[in-house]
PDB file of C-alpha atoms and ligand atoms in Angstrom:
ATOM      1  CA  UNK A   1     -17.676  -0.262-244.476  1.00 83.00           C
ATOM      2  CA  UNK A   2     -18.094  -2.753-242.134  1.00 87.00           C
ATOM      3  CA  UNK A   3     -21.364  -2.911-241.336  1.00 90.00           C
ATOM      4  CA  UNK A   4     -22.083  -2.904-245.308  1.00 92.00           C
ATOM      5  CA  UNK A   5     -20.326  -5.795-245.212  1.00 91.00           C
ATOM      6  CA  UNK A   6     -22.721  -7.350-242.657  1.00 88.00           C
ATOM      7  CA  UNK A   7     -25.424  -6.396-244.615  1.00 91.00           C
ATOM      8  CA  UNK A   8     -26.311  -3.207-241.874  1.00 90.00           C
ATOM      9  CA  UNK A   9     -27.743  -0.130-242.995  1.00 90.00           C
ATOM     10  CA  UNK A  10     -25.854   2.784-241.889  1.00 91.00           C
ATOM     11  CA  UNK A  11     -28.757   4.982-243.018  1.00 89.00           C
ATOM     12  CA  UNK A  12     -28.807   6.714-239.218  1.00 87.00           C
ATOM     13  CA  UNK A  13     -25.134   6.646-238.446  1.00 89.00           C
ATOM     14  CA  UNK A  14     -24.192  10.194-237.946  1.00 89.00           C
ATOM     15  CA  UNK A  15     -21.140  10.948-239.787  1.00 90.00           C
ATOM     16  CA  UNK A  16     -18.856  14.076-238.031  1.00 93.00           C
ATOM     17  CA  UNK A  17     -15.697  14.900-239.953  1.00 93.00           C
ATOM     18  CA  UNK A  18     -13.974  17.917-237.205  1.00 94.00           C
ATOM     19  CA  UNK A  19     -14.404  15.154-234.247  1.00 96.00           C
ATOM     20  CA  UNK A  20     -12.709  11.845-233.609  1.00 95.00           C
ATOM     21  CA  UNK A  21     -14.832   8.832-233.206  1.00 93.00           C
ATOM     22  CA  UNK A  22     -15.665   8.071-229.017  1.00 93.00           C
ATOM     23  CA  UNK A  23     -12.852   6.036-227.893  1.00 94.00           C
ATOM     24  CA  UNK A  24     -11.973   3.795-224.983  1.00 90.00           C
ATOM     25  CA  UNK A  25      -8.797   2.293-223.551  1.00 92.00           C
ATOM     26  CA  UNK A  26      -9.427  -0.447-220.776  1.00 86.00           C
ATOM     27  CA  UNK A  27      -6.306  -2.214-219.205  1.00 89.00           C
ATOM     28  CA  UNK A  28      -7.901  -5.453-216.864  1.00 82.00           C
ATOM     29  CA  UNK A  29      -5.346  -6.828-214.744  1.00 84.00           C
ATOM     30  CA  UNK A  30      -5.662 -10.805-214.149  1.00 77.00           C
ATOM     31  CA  UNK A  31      -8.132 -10.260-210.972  1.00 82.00           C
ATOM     32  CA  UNK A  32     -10.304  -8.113-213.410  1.00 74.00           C
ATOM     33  CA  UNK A  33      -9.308  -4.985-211.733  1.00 85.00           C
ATOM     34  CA  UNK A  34      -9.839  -2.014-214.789  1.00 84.00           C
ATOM     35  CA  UNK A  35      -8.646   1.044-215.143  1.00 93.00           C
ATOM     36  CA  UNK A  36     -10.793   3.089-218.344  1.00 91.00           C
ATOM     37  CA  UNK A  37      -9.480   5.908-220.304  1.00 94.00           C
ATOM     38  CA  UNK A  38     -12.777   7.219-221.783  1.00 93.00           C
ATOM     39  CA  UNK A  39     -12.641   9.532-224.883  1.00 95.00           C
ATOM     40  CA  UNK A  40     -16.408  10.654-225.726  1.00 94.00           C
ATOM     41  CA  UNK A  41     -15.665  12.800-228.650  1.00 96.00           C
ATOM     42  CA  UNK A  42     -18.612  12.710-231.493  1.00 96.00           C
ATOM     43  CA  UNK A  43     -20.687  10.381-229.237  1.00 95.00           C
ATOM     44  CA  UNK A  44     -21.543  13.994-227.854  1.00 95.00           C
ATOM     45  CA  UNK A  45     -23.415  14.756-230.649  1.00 96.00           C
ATOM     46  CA  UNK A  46     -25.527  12.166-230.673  1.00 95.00           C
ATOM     47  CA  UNK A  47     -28.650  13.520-229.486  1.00 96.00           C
ATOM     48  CA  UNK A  48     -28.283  16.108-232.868  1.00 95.00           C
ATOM     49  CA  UNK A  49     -29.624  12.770-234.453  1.00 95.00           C
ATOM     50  CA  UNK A  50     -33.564  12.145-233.944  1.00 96.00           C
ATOM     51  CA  UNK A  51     -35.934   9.305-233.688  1.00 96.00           C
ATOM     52  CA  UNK A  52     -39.273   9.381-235.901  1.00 94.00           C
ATOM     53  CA  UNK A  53     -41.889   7.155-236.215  1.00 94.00           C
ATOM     54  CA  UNK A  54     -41.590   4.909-239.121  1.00 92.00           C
ATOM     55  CA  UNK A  55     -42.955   1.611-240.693  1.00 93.00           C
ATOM     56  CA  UNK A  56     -39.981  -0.796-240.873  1.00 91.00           C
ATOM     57  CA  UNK A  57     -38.645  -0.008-237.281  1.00 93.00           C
ATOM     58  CA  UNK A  58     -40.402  -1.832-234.956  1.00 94.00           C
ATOM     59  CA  UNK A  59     -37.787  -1.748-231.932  1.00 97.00           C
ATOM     60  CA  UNK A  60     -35.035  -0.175-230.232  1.00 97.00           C
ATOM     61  CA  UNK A  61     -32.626   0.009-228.126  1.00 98.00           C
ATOM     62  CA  UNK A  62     -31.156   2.540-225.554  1.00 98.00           C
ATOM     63  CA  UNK A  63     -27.401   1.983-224.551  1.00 97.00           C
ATOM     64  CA  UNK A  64     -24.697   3.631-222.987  1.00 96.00           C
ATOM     65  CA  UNK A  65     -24.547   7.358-224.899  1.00 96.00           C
ATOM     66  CA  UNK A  66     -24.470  10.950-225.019  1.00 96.00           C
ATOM     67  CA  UNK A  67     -26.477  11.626-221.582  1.00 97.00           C
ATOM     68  CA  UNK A  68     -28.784  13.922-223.625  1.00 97.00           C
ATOM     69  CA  UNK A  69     -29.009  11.141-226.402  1.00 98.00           C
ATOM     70  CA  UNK A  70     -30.068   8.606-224.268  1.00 98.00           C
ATOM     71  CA  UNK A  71     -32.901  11.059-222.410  1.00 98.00           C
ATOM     72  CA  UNK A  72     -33.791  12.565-225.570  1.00 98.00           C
ATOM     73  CA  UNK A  73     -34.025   9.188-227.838  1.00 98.00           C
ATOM     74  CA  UNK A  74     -36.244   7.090-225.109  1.00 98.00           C
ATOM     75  CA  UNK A  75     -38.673  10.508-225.356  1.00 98.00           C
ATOM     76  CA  UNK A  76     -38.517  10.105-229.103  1.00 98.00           C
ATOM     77  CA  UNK A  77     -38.758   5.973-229.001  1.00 98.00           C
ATOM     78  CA  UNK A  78     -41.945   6.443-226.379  1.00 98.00           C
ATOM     79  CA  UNK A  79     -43.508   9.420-228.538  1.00 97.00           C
ATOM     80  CA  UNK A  80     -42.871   7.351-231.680  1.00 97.00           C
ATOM     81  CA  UNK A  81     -44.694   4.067-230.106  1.00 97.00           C
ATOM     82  CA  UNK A  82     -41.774   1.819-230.694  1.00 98.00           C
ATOM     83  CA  UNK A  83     -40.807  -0.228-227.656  1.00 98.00           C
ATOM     84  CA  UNK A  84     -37.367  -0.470-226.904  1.00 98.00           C
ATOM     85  CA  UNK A  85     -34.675  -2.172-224.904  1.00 98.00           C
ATOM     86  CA  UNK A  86     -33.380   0.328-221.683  1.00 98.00           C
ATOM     87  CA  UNK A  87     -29.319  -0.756-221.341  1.00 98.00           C
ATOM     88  CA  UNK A  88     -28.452   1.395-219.333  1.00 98.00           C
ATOM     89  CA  UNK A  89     -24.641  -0.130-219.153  1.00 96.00           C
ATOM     90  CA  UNK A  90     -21.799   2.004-218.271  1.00 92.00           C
ATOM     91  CA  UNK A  91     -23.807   4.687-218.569  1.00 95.00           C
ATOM     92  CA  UNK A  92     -25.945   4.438-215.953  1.00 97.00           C
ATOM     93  CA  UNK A  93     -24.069   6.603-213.228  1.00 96.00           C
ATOM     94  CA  UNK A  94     -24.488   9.446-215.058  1.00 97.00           C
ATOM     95  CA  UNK A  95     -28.579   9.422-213.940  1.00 98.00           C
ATOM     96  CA  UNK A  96     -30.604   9.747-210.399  1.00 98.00           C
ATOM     97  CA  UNK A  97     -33.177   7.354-209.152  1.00 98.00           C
ATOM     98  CA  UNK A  98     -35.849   9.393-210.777  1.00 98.00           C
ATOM     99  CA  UNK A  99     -34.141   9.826-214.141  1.00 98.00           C
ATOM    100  CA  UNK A 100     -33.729   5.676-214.001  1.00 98.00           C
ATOM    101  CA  UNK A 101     -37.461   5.702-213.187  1.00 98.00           C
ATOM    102  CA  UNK A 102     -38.458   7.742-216.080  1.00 98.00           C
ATOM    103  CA  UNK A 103     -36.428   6.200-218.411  1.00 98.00           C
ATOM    104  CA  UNK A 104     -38.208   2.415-216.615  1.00 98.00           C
ATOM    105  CA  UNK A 105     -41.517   3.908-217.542  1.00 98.00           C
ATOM    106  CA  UNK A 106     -40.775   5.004-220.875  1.00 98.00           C
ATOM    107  CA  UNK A 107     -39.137   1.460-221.766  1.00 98.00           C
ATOM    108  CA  UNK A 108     -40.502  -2.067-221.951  1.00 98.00           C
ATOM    109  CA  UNK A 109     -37.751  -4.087-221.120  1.00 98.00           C
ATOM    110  CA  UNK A 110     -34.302  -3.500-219.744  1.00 98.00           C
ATOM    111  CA  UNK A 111     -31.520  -4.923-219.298  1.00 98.00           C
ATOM    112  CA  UNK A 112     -28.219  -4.943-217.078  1.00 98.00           C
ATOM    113  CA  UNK A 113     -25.455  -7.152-215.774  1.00 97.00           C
ATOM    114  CA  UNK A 114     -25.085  -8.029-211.794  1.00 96.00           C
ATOM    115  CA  UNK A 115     -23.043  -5.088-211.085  1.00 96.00           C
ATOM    116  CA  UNK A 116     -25.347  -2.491-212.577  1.00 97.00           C
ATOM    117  CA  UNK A 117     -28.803  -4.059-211.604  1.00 98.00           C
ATOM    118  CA  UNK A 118     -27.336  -3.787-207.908  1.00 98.00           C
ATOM    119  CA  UNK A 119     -26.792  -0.443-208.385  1.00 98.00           C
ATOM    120  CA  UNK A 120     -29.891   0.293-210.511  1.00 98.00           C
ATOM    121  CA  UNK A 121     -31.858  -1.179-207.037  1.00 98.00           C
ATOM    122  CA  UNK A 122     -29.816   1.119-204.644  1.00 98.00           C
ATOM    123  CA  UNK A 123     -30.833   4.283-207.248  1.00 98.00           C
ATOM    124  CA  UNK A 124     -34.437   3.361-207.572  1.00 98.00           C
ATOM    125  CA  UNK A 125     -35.289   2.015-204.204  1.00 98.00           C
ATOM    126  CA  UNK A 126     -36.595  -0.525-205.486  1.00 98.00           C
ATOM    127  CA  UNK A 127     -35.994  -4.738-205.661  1.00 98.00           C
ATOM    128  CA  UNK A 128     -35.160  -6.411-209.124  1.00 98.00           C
ATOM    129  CA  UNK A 129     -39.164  -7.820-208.276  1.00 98.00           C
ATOM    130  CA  UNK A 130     -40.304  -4.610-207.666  1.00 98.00           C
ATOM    131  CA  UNK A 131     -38.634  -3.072-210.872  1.00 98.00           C
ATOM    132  CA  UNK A 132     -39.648  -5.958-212.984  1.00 98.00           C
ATOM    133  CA  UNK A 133     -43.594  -4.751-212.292  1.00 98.00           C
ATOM    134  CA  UNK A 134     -43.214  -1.295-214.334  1.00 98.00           C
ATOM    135  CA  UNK A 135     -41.619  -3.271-217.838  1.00 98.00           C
ATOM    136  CA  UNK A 136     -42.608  -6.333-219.561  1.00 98.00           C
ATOM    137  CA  UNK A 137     -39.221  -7.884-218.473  1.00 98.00           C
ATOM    138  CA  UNK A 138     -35.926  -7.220-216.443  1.00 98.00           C
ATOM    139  CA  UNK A 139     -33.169  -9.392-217.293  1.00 98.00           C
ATOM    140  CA  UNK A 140     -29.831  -9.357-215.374  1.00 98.00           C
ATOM    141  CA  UNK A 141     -26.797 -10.934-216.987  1.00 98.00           C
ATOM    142  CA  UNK A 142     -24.634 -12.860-214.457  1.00 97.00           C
ATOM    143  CA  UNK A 143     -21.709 -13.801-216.978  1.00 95.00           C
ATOM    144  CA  UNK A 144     -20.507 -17.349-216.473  1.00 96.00           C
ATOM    145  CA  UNK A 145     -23.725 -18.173-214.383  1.00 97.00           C
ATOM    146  CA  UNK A 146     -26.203 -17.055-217.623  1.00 97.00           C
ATOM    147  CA  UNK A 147     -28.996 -15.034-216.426  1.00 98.00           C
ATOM    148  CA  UNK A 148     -32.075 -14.287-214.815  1.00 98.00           C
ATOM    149  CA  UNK A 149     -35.282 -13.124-216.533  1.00 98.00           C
ATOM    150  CA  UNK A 150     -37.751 -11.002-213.951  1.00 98.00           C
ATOM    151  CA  UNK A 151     -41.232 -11.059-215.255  1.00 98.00           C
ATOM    152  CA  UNK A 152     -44.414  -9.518-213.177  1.00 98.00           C
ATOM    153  CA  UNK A 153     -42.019 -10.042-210.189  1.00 98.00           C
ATOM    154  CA  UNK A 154     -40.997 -13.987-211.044  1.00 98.00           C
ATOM    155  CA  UNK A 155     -37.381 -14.783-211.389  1.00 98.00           C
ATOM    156  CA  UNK A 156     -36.653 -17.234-213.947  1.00 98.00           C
ATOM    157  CA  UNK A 157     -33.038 -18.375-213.838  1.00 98.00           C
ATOM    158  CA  UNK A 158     -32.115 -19.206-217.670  1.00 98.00           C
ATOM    159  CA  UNK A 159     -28.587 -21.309-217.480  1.00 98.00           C
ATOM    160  CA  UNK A 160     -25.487 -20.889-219.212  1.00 97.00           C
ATOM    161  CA  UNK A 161     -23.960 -22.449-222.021  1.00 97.00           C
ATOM    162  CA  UNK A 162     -20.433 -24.164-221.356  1.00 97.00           C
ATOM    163  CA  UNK A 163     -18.195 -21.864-223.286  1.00 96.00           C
ATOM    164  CA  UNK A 164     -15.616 -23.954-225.570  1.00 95.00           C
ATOM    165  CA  UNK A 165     -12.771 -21.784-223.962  1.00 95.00           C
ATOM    166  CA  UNK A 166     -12.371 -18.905-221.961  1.00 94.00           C
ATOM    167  CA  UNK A 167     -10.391 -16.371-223.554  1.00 93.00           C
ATOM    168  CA  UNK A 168     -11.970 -12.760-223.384  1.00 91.00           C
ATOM    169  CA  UNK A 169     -15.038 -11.572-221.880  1.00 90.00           C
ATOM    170  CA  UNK A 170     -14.914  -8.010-223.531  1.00 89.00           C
ATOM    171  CA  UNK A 171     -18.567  -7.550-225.453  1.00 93.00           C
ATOM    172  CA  UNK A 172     -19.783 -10.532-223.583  1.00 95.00           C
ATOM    173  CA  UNK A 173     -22.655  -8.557-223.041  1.00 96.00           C
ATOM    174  CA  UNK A 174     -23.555  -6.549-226.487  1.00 96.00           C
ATOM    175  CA  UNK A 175     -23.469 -10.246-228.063  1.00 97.00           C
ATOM    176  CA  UNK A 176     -26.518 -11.155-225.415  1.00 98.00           C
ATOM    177  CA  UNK A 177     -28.114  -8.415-226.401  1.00 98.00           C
ATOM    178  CA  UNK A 178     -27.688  -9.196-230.734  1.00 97.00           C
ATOM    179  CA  UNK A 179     -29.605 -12.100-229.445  1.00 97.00           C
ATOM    180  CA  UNK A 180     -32.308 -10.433-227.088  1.00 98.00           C
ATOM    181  CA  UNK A 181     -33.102  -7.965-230.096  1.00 98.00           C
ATOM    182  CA  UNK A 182     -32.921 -10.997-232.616  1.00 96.00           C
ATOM    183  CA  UNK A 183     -35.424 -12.973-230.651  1.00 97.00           C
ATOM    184  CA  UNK A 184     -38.238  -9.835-229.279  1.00 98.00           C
ATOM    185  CA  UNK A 185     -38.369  -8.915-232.987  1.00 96.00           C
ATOM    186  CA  UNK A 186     -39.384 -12.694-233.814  1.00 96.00           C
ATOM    187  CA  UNK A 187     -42.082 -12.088-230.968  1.00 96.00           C
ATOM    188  CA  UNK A 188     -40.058 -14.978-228.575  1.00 97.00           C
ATOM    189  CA  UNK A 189     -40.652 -15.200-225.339  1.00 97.00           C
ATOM    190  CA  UNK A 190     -37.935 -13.579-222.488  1.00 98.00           C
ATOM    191  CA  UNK A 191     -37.024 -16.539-221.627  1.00 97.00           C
ATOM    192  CA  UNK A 192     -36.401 -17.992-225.150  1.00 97.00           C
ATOM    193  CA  UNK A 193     -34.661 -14.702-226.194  1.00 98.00           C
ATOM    194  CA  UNK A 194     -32.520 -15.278-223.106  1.00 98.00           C
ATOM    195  CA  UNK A 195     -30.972 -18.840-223.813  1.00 98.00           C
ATOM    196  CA  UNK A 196     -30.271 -17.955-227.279  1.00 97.00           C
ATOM    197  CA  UNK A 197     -28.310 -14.737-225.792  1.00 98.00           C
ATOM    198  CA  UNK A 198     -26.443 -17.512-223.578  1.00 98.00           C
ATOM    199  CA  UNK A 199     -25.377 -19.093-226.647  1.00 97.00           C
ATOM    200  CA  UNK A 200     -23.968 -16.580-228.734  1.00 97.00           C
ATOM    201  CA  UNK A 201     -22.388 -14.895-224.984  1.00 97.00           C
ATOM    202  CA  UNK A 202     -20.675 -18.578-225.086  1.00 96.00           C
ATOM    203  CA  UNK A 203     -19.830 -18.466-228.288  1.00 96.00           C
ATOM    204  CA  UNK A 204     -18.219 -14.827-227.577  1.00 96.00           C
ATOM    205  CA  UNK A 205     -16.199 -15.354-224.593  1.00 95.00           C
ATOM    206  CA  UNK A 206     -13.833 -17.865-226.672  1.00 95.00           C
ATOM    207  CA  UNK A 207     -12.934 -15.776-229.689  1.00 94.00           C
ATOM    208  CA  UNK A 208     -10.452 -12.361-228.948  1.00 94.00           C
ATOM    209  CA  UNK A 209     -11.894  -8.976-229.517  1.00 92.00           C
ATOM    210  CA  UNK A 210     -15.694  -8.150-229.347  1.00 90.00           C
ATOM    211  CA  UNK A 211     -17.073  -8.837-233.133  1.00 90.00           C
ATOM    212  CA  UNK A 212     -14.786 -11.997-234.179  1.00 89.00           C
ATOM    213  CA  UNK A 213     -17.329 -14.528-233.254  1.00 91.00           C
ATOM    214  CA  UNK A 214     -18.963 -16.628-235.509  1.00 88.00           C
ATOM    215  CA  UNK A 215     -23.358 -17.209-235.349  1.00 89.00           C
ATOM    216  CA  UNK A 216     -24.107 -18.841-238.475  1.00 87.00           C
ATOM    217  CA  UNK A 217     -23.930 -22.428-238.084  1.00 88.00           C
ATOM    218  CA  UNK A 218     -26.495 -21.713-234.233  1.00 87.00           C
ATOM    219  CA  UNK A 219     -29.430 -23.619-234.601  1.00 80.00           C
ATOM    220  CA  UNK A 220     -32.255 -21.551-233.881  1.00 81.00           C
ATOM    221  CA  UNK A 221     -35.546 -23.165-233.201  1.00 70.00           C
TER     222      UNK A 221
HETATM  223  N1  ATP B 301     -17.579 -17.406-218.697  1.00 94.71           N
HETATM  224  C1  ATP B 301     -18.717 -17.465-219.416  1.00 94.71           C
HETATM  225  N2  ATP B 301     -19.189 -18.659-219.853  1.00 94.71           N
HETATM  226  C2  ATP B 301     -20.316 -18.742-220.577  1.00 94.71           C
HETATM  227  N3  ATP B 301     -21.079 -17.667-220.906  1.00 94.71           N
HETATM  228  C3  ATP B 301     -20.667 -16.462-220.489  1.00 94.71           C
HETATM  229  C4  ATP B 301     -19.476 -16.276-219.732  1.00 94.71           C
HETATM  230  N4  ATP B 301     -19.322 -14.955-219.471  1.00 94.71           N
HETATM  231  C5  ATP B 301     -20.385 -14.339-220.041  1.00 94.71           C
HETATM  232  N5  ATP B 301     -21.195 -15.225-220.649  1.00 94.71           N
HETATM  233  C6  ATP B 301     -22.457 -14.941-221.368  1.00 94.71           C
HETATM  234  O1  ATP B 301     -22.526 -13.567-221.732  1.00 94.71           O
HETATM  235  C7  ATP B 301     -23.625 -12.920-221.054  1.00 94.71           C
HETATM  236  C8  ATP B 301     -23.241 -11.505-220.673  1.00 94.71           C
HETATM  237  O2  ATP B 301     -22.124 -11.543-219.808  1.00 94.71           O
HETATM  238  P1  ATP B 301     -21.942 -10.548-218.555  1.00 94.71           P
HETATM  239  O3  ATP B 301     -23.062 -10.743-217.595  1.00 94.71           O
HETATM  240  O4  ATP B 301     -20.550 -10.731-218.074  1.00 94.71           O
HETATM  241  O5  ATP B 301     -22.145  -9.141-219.286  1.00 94.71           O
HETATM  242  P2  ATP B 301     -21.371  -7.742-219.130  1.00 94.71           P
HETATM  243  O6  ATP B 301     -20.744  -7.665-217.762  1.00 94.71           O
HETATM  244  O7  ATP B 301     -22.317  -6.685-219.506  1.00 94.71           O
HETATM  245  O8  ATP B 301     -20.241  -7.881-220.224  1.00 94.71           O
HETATM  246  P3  ATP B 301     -19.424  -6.727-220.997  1.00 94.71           P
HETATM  247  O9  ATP B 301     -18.016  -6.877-220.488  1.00 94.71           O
HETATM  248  O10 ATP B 301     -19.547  -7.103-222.426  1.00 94.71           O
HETATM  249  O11 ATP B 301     -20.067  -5.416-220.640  1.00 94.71           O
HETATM  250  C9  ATP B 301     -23.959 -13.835-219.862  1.00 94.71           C
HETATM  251  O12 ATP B 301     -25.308 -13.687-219.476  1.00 94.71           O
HETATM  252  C10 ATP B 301     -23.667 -15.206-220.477  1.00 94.71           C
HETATM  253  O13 ATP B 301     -24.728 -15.610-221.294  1.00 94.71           O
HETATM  254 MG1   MG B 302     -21.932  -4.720-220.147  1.00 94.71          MG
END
């Protein structure tokens, strides 16, 4: 309903009536100490749907899932010759060094935040430089300080945007990436895609609850 609203095709969302939607319940205390209640329920199933090559997709996306979803799609993405977007997120405990490397290989750009690239260079082995060498670009998120864009082993720092007001940080990140996936599809550069995911994070961080922010009046250039 809501995404036909937007204007979103739900043509791929999975619909499973015996099973309750994946659910999460995150108290954050004032020092940003969180405790997570984590319900995957139908999410489970999301591997059951597949990714096939067709015309009017020309990029994707792989974010915290289904462990077998997120192996299986970046097989199907790579197989189907549409680059994609590795997000590993919250998600990415659940995989090795050498699952992280596969999934690098398979992908042409990923992104994380400062917490998980740390721990995405302790898995691998390998710097933010280093990693940076195997994908067209890495890009780690650094919340109020914007972000930096690794390309070919060059850090670009890409500065924030002064948010109007700081009232909730939750989806902070999934807005930077609306704008990452708005920009590669134009054929932007990193860097452009970056500032523009600055923005709407900005834009984000003062409005309660993750979707209640507003994009239409951004200039884009
Ligand atoms: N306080 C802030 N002021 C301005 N921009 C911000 C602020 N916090 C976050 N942003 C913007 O949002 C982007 C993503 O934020 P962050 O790095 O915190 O992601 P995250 O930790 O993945 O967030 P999430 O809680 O949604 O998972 C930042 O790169 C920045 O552009
Ligand atoms: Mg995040």
């Amino acid at each position: 309903m809501r995404l036909s609203q937007l204007g979103i095709s739900s043509e791929f969302v999975r619909s499973v009536s015996d099973t309750y939607t994946a659910q999460a319940m995150i108290m954050t205390d004032k020092d940003n100490n969180q405790i997570t209640a984590f319900h995957p329920g139908a999410m489970m199933q999301a591997h059951k749907t597949k990714i096939e090559k067709r015309a009017d997709i020309q990029l994707g996306i792989i974010s915290p899932d289904g462990r077998d979803a997120m192996l299986e799609h970046a097989e199907q993405f790579k197989h189907a010759d549409i680059p994609f977007v590795f997000d590993p997120g919250q998600g990415l405990p659940m995989f090795d060094g050498k699952e992280l490397m596969h999934f690098i290989h398979l992908s042409t750009w990923v992104t994380v935040n400062d917490y998980e690239g740390k721990m995405l260079c302790d898995r691998t082995g390998l710097s933010s430089a280093e990693l940076s060498r195997h994908v067209k670009g890495l890009i780690v998120t650094l919340g109020a300080n914007g972000c930096e864009v690794w390309v070919d082993g060059q850090k670009t720092l890409v500065p924030p945007v002064k948010a109007r007001e700081v009232v909730d940080p939750t989806g902070c990140g999934d807005a930077w990436r609306g704008a990452l996936l708005f920009g590669l599809e134009k054929g932007w550069s990193l860097d452009k895609c970056a500032a523009l995911g600055n923005e709407v994070g900005a834009r984000k961080i003062a409005q309660r609850g993750p979707q209640n922010y507003q994009v239409s009046d951004l200039h884009i250039g």
